[in-house]
PDB file of C-alpha atoms in Angstrom:
ATOM      1  CA  MET A   1       4.830 -51.177 -30.521  1.00 79.00           C
ATOM      2  CA  LYS A   2       7.022 -53.868 -30.379  1.00 83.00           C
ATOM      3  CA  LYS A   3       7.679 -53.255 -26.554  1.00 90.00           C
ATOM      4  CA  LEU A   4       3.827 -52.915 -25.935  1.00 90.00           C
ATOM      5  CA  ASN A   5       3.148 -56.013 -27.791  1.00 86.00           C
ATOM      6  CA  GLU A   6       5.623 -57.895 -25.465  1.00 89.00           C
ATOM      7  CA  VAL A   7       4.531 -56.548 -22.349  1.00 91.00           C
ATOM      8  CA  LEU A   8       0.915 -57.613 -23.276  1.00 89.00           C
ATOM      9  CA  ILE A   9       1.995 -61.126 -24.387  1.00 89.00           C
ATOM     10  CA  PHE A  10       3.698 -61.454 -20.913  1.00 90.00           C
ATOM     11  CA  LEU A  11       1.079 -60.082 -18.875  1.00 91.00           C
ATOM     12  CA  LEU A  12      -1.789 -62.151 -20.707  1.00 90.00           C
ATOM     13  CA  SER A  13       0.311 -65.301 -20.367  1.00 90.00           C
ATOM     14  CA  ILE A  14       0.824 -64.889 -16.775  1.00 92.00           C
ATOM     15  CA  LEU A  15      -2.827 -64.252 -16.552  1.00 91.00           C
ATOM     16  CA  GLY A  16      -3.825 -67.361 -18.201  1.00 90.00           C
ATOM     17  CA  ILE A  17      -1.551 -69.556 -15.916  1.00 92.00           C
ATOM     18  CA  VAL A  18      -2.893 -67.955 -12.770  1.00 93.00           C
ATOM     19  CA  PHE A  19      -6.390 -68.728 -13.811  1.00 91.00           C
ATOM     20  CA  MET A  20      -5.307 -72.264 -14.968  1.00 91.00           C
ATOM     21  CA  VAL A  21      -4.153 -72.875 -11.542  1.00 93.00           C
ATOM     22  CA  LYS A  22      -7.333 -71.157  -9.858  1.00 92.00           C
ATOM     23  CA  TYR A  23      -9.647 -73.395 -12.171  1.00 89.00           C
ATOM     24  CA  PHE A  24      -7.487 -76.382 -11.532  1.00 90.00           C
ATOM     25  CA  ILE A  25      -7.629 -76.091  -7.864  1.00 93.00           C
ATOM     26  CA  SER A  26     -11.566 -75.338  -7.923  1.00 92.00           C
ATOM     27  CA  GLY A  27     -11.917 -78.705 -10.040  1.00 88.00           C
ATOM     28  CA  ASP A  28     -13.247 -76.669 -13.282  1.00 82.00           C
ATOM     29  CA  ILE A  29     -10.961 -78.959 -15.801  1.00 81.00           C
ATOM     30  CA  VAL A  30     -12.622 -77.143 -18.796  1.00 77.00           C
ATOM     31  CA  ARG A  31     -11.916 -73.510 -17.427  1.00 79.00           C
ATOM     32  CA  ALA A  32      -8.278 -74.562 -16.711  1.00 85.00           C
ATOM     33  CA  LEU A  33      -7.627 -76.171 -20.240  1.00 83.00           C
ATOM     34  CA  ILE A  34      -9.221 -73.009 -21.768  1.00 81.00           C
ATOM     35  CA  SER A  35      -6.828 -70.758 -19.432  1.00 86.00           C
ATOM     36  CA  LEU A  36      -3.999 -72.856 -20.522  1.00 87.00           C
ATOM     37  CA  CYS A  37      -4.835 -71.974 -24.004  1.00 85.00           C
ATOM     38  CA  LEU A  38      -4.057 -68.369 -23.430  1.00 87.00           C
ATOM     39  CA  PRO A  39      -0.100 -68.579 -22.976  1.00 89.00           C
ATOM     40  CA  VAL A  40      -0.040 -70.819 -26.041  1.00 88.00           C
ATOM     41  CA  LEU A  41      -2.146 -68.565 -28.320  1.00 86.00           C
ATOM     42  CA  MET A  42       0.226 -65.498 -27.062  1.00 88.00           C
ATOM     43  CA  PHE A  43       3.268 -67.435 -28.153  1.00 85.00           C
ATOM     44  CA  LEU A  44       1.548 -68.550 -31.676  1.00 83.00           C
ATOM     45  CA  PRO A  45       2.994 -65.095 -33.584  1.00 80.00           C
ATOM     46  CA  LYS A  46       6.642 -65.736 -32.443  1.00 79.00           C
ATOM     47  CA  LEU A  47       6.183 -69.585 -33.746  1.00 80.00           C
ATOM     48  CA  LEU A  48       4.550 -68.311 -37.042  1.00 75.00           C
ATOM     49  CA  GLN A  49       7.190 -65.476 -37.327  1.00 74.00           C
ATOM     50  CA  LYS A  50       9.798 -67.833 -38.896  1.00 73.00           C
ATOM     51  CA  LYS A  51       7.137 -68.926 -41.579  1.00 74.00           C
ATOM     52  CA  ILE A  52       5.267 -65.970 -42.423  1.00 73.00           C
ATOM     53  CA  LYS A  53       6.293 -62.307 -41.860  1.00 73.00           C
ATOM     54  CA  ILE A  54       3.857 -60.627 -39.281  1.00 76.00           C
ATOM     55  CA  ASN A  55       4.256 -56.867 -38.409  1.00 79.00           C
ATOM     56  CA  GLU A  56       3.879 -55.447 -34.964  1.00 83.00           C
ATOM     57  CA  ARG A  57       0.562 -53.825 -35.946  1.00 80.00           C
ATOM     58  CA  LEU A  58      -0.980 -57.047 -36.868  1.00 80.00           C
ATOM     59  CA  LYS A  59       0.478 -58.819 -33.713  1.00 84.00           C
ATOM     60  CA  LEU A  60      -1.366 -56.159 -31.562  1.00 85.00           C
ATOM     61  CA  ILE A  61      -4.613 -56.663 -33.553  1.00 84.00           C
ATOM     62  CA  TYR A  62      -4.167 -60.354 -32.792  1.00 85.00           C
ATOM     63  CA  ILE A  63      -3.185 -59.911 -29.085  1.00 88.00           C
ATOM     64  CA  LEU A  64      -6.553 -57.804 -28.613  1.00 88.00           C
ATOM     65  CA  TYR A  65      -8.686 -60.230 -30.264  1.00 87.00           C
ATOM     66  CA  VAL A  66      -7.435 -62.980 -28.017  1.00 87.00           C
ATOM     67  CA  PHE A  67      -7.847 -60.898 -25.223  1.00 89.00           C
ATOM     68  CA  PHE A  68     -11.554 -59.980 -26.106  1.00 89.00           C
ATOM     69  CA  LEU A  69     -12.444 -63.742 -26.848  1.00 84.00           C
ATOM     70  CA  MET A  70     -10.331 -65.627 -24.268  1.00 82.00           C
ATOM     71  CA  VAL A  71      -9.833 -63.382 -21.501  1.00 86.00           C
ATOM     72  CA  LEU A  72     -13.011 -61.325 -21.538  1.00 87.00           C
ATOM     73  CA  GLY A  73     -15.231 -63.996 -23.106  1.00 84.00           C
ATOM     74  CA  CYS A  74     -14.049 -67.263 -21.702  1.00 80.00           C
ATOM     75  CA  ILE A  75     -12.170 -66.661 -18.543  1.00 81.00           C
ATOM     76  CA  PHE A  76     -14.481 -63.741 -17.227  1.00 83.00           C
ATOM     77  CA  LYS A  77     -17.480 -65.391 -18.901  1.00 81.00           C
ATOM     78  CA  LEU A  78     -18.920 -62.570 -20.866  1.00 86.00           C
ATOM     79  CA  TYR A  79     -20.146 -65.282 -23.308  1.00 81.00           C
ATOM     80  CA  THR A  80     -22.612 -66.381 -20.847  1.00 82.00           C
ATOM     81  CA  THR A  81     -23.528 -63.070 -19.138  1.00 89.00           C
ATOM     82  CA  ILE A  82     -23.807 -60.900 -22.338  1.00 89.00           C
ATOM     83  CA  TYR A  83     -26.256 -62.402 -24.887  1.00 84.00           C
ATOM     84  CA  TYR A  84     -24.835 -60.753 -27.997  1.00 88.00           C
ATOM     85  CA  TYR A  85     -21.140 -61.468 -27.052  1.00 89.00           C
ATOM     86  CA  ASP A  86     -20.809 -64.479 -29.056  1.00 87.00           C
ATOM     87  CA  SER A  87     -22.443 -63.250 -32.139  1.00 90.00           C
ATOM     88  CA  LEU A  88     -20.089 -60.050 -31.976  1.00 92.00           C
ATOM     89  CA  ALA A  89     -17.112 -62.377 -31.698  1.00 90.00           C
ATOM     90  CA  HIS A  90     -18.041 -64.272 -34.620  1.00 91.00           C
ATOM     91  CA  PHE A  91     -18.964 -61.363 -36.770  1.00 94.00           C
ATOM     92  CA  SER A  92     -15.407 -59.745 -35.771  1.00 92.00           C
ATOM     93  CA  PHE A  93     -13.505 -63.151 -36.620  1.00 90.00           C
ATOM     94  CA  GLY A  94     -15.415 -62.555 -40.179  1.00 92.00           C
ATOM     95  CA  VAL A  95     -13.737 -59.121 -40.282  1.00 91.00           C
ATOM     96  CA  GLY A  96     -10.315 -60.272 -39.123  1.00 87.00           C
ATOM     97  CA  CYS A  97     -10.008 -63.659 -40.792  1.00 87.00           C
ATOM     98  CA  PRO A  98      -9.382 -62.023 -44.357  1.00 88.00           C
ATOM     99  CA  ILE A  99      -6.228 -60.659 -42.781  1.00 84.00           C
ATOM    100  CA  ILE A 100      -4.939 -64.446 -42.400  1.00 81.00           C
ATOM    101  CA  SER A 101      -6.198 -64.954 -45.977  1.00 85.00           C
ATOM    102  CA  PHE A 102      -3.956 -62.252 -47.463  1.00 83.00           C
ATOM    103  CA  LEU A 103      -0.988 -63.349 -45.393  1.00 79.00           C
ATOM    104  CA  LEU A 104      -1.256 -66.738 -46.818  1.00 79.00           C
ATOM    105  CA  LEU A 105      -1.529 -65.253 -50.251  1.00 83.00           C
ATOM    106  CA  LYS A 106       1.530 -63.319 -49.746  1.00 80.00           C
ATOM    107  CA  LYS A 107       3.514 -66.140 -48.031  1.00 76.00           C
ATOM    108  CA  PHE A 108       2.853 -68.391 -51.026  1.00 81.00           C
ATOM    109  CA  ASN A 109       3.417 -65.412 -53.587  1.00 83.00           C
ATOM    110  CA  LYS A 110      -0.266 -65.666 -54.898  1.00 84.00           C
ATOM    111  CA  TYR A 111      -1.269 -61.988 -53.877  1.00 83.00           C
ATOM    112  CA  ASP A 112      -1.857 -59.973 -57.042  1.00 83.00           C
ATOM    113  CA  ARG A 113      -3.529 -56.530 -56.546  1.00 79.00           C
ATOM    114  CA  SER A 114      -5.040 -56.808 -59.894  1.00 80.00           C
ATOM    115  CA  SER A 115      -6.738 -60.119 -59.169  1.00 86.00           C
ATOM    116  CA  ILE A 116      -9.589 -58.579 -57.033  1.00 88.00           C
ATOM    117  CA  PHE A 117     -12.121 -61.387 -57.802  1.00 91.00           C
ATOM    118  CA  PHE A 118      -9.646 -64.006 -56.920  1.00 91.00           C
ATOM    119  CA  ASN A 119      -8.458 -62.243 -53.684  1.00 90.00           C
ATOM    120  CA  VAL A 120     -11.906 -61.759 -52.500  1.00 92.00           C
ATOM    121  CA  PHE A 121     -12.938 -65.393 -53.389  1.00 93.00           C
ATOM    122  CA  PHE A 122     -10.149 -66.656 -51.644  1.00 92.00           C
ATOM    123  CA  LEU A 123     -10.661 -64.634 -48.459  1.00 92.00           C
ATOM    124  CA  LEU A 124     -14.493 -65.684 -48.140  1.00 94.00           C
ATOM    125  CA  ILE A 125     -13.365 -69.413 -48.684  1.00 94.00           C
ATOM    126  CA  VAL A 126     -10.986 -68.944 -46.061  1.00 92.00           C
ATOM    127  CA  THR A 127     -13.249 -67.305 -43.665  1.00 93.00           C
ATOM    128  CA  LEU A 128     -16.078 -69.988 -44.278  1.00 94.00           C
ATOM    129  CA  GLY A 129     -13.438 -72.879 -43.739  1.00 94.00           C
ATOM    130  CA  LEU A 130     -12.177 -71.459 -40.669  1.00 91.00           C
ATOM    131  CA  SER A 131     -15.620 -70.757 -39.398  1.00 91.00           C
ATOM    132  CA  ALA A 132     -16.668 -74.481 -40.211  1.00 92.00           C
ATOM    133  CA  LEU A 133     -13.568 -75.664 -38.331  1.00 89.00           C
ATOM    134  CA  TRP A 134     -14.197 -73.663 -35.267  1.00 84.00           C
ATOM    135  CA  GLU A 135     -17.876 -74.941 -35.073  1.00 84.00           C
ATOM    136  CA  ILE A 136     -16.481 -78.560 -35.453  1.00 85.00           C
ATOM    137  CA  PHE A 137     -13.948 -77.643 -32.394  1.00 79.00           C
ATOM    138  CA  GLU A 138     -17.104 -76.349 -30.237  1.00 77.00           C
ATOM    139  CA  PHE A 139     -19.017 -79.560 -31.350  1.00 78.00           C
ATOM    140  CA  THR A 140     -16.108 -81.923 -30.364  1.00 78.00           C
ATOM    141  CA  ASN A 141     -15.641 -79.860 -27.030  1.00 71.00           C
ATOM    142  CA  SER A 142     -19.464 -80.044 -26.227  1.00 72.00           C
ATOM    143  CA  LYS A 143     -19.309 -83.943 -26.813  1.00 73.00           C
ATOM    144  CA  ILE A 144     -15.908 -84.638 -25.020  1.00 74.00           C
ATOM    145  CA  PHE A 145     -16.929 -82.450 -21.983  1.00 69.00           C
ATOM    146  CA  ASP A 146     -20.566 -82.922 -22.075  1.00 69.00           C
ATOM    147  CA  ALA A 147     -21.363 -79.218 -22.389  1.00 67.00           C
ATOM    148  CA  ASP A 148     -23.748 -77.554 -24.610  1.00 62.00           C
ATOM    149  CA  VAL A 149     -21.303 -74.716 -25.854  1.00 59.00           C
ATOM    150  CA  GLN A 150     -23.143 -74.784 -29.152  1.00 58.00           C
ATOM    151  CA  HIS A 151     -26.629 -74.782 -27.620  1.00 63.00           C
ATOM    152  CA  VAL A 152     -27.543 -77.568 -29.792  1.00 66.00           C
ATOM    153  CA  LEU A 153     -29.864 -78.868 -27.161  1.00 62.00           C
ATOM    154  CA  THR A 154     -31.719 -75.370 -26.732  1.00 69.00           C
ATOM    155  CA  THR A 155     -31.575 -74.210 -30.336  1.00 71.00           C
ATOM    156  CA  GLY A 156     -30.727 -77.088 -32.643  1.00 69.00           C
ATOM    157  CA  VAL A 157     -28.275 -75.961 -35.231  1.00 80.00           C
ATOM    158  CA  THR A 158     -29.475 -72.425 -34.974  1.00 83.00           C
ATOM    159  CA  ASP A 159     -26.527 -71.069 -32.976  1.00 82.00           C
ATOM    160  CA  THR A 160     -23.931 -73.000 -35.286  1.00 85.00           C
ATOM    161  CA  MET A 161     -25.356 -71.275 -38.619  1.00 90.00           C
ATOM    162  CA  ARG A 162     -25.838 -67.893 -36.895  1.00 90.00           C
ATOM    163  CA  ASP A 163     -22.191 -67.940 -36.070  1.00 90.00           C
ATOM    164  CA  ILE A 164     -21.139 -69.306 -39.677  1.00 93.00           C
ATOM    165  CA  ILE A 165     -23.378 -66.772 -41.303  1.00 95.00           C
ATOM    166  CA  LEU A 166     -22.085 -63.816 -38.813  1.00 95.00           C
ATOM    167  CA  ALA A 167     -18.429 -64.739 -39.851  1.00 94.00           C
ATOM    168  CA  PHE A 168     -19.342 -64.587 -43.537  1.00 95.00           C
ATOM    169  CA  LEU A 169     -20.980 -61.264 -43.309  1.00 96.00           C
ATOM    170  CA  GLY A 170     -18.050 -59.663 -41.472  1.00 95.00           C
ATOM    171  CA  SER A 171     -15.775 -61.015 -44.222  1.00 95.00           C
ATOM    172  CA  ILE A 172     -18.233 -59.374 -46.841  1.00 95.00           C
ATOM    173  CA  LEU A 173     -17.695 -56.121 -45.088  1.00 94.00           C
ATOM    174  CA  PHE A 174     -14.053 -56.649 -45.213  1.00 91.00           C
ATOM    175  CA  SER A 175     -14.238 -57.410 -48.834  1.00 92.00           C
ATOM    176  CA  THR A 176     -16.264 -54.444 -49.649  1.00 92.00           C
ATOM    177  CA  TRP A 177     -13.657 -52.282 -48.012  1.00 89.00           C
ATOM    178  CA  TYR A 178     -10.837 -54.107 -49.725  1.00 87.00           C
ATOM    179  CA  ILE A 179     -12.667 -53.872 -53.205  1.00 88.00           C
ATOM    180  CA  TYR A 180     -13.081 -50.020 -52.447  1.00 86.00           C
ATOM    181  CA  LYS A 181      -9.410 -49.521 -51.740  1.00 82.00           C
ATOM    182  CA  ALA A 182      -8.389 -51.688 -54.752  1.00 81.00           C
ATOM    183  CA  LYS A 183     -10.812 -50.042 -57.276  1.00 81.00           C
ATOM    184  CA  THR A 184      -9.826 -46.547 -56.107  1.00 81.00           C
ATOM    185  CA  ASN A 185      -6.106 -47.338 -55.971  1.00 72.00           C
ATOM    186  CA  ILE A 186      -5.800 -45.925 -52.479  1.00 65.00           C
ATOM    187  CA  ASN A 187      -2.459 -46.929 -51.083  1.00 63.00           C
ATOM    188  CA  GLY A 188      -2.718 -48.046 -47.626  1.00 60.00           C
ATOM    189  CA  PHE A 189      -3.963 -51.740 -47.736  1.00 65.00           C
ATOM    190  CA  ASP A 190      -0.663 -53.460 -49.098  1.00 67.00           C
ATOM    191  CA  GLU A 191       1.311 -51.192 -46.554  1.00 65.00           C
ATOM    192  CA  PHE A 192      -0.961 -52.491 -43.712  1.00 62.00           C
ATOM    193  CA  PHE A 193       0.770 -55.900 -44.039  1.00 62.00           C
ATOM    194  CA  GLU A 194       4.350 -54.734 -44.565  1.00 59.00           C
TER     195      GLU A 194
END
């Protein structure tokens, strides 16, 4: 799996650079900057590896997530061509964000399998916090580049609130799965992070 991850990281980084050049030449600076983010995001797990242990399975999930959001969503513009693509992305973030929460708990030696309530509370709070930070990023991006990424002009705050609620619902789905695994003592959850 390590070789597959390395190949995907290389290919997606090259793809990001190619599209960055293409968009820069065509004068689309916003898409050029978005494309530039792709190689940076591909090397993020390598930078974090020094601080947090990330196994190859989690790296593959991360790579696929970035592919669906950045490559298909931003570069190939599925966010604007498929109506529910943005909602699906925010919901999947809510399902995937608890993985970040558990990595943080493990990193700071705060993960206790018997503290189900604390673990679930922590992952819900981290998901809501990261969702809010993302919406702040989108808002700032809209203001700086005079775009309407959050559809504030067309929907008011509806799009922003829907995004946060969908991420929260995704994290509730993950929490339900986690509680089931923890209550029934089914192994596999902890091993997923090893």
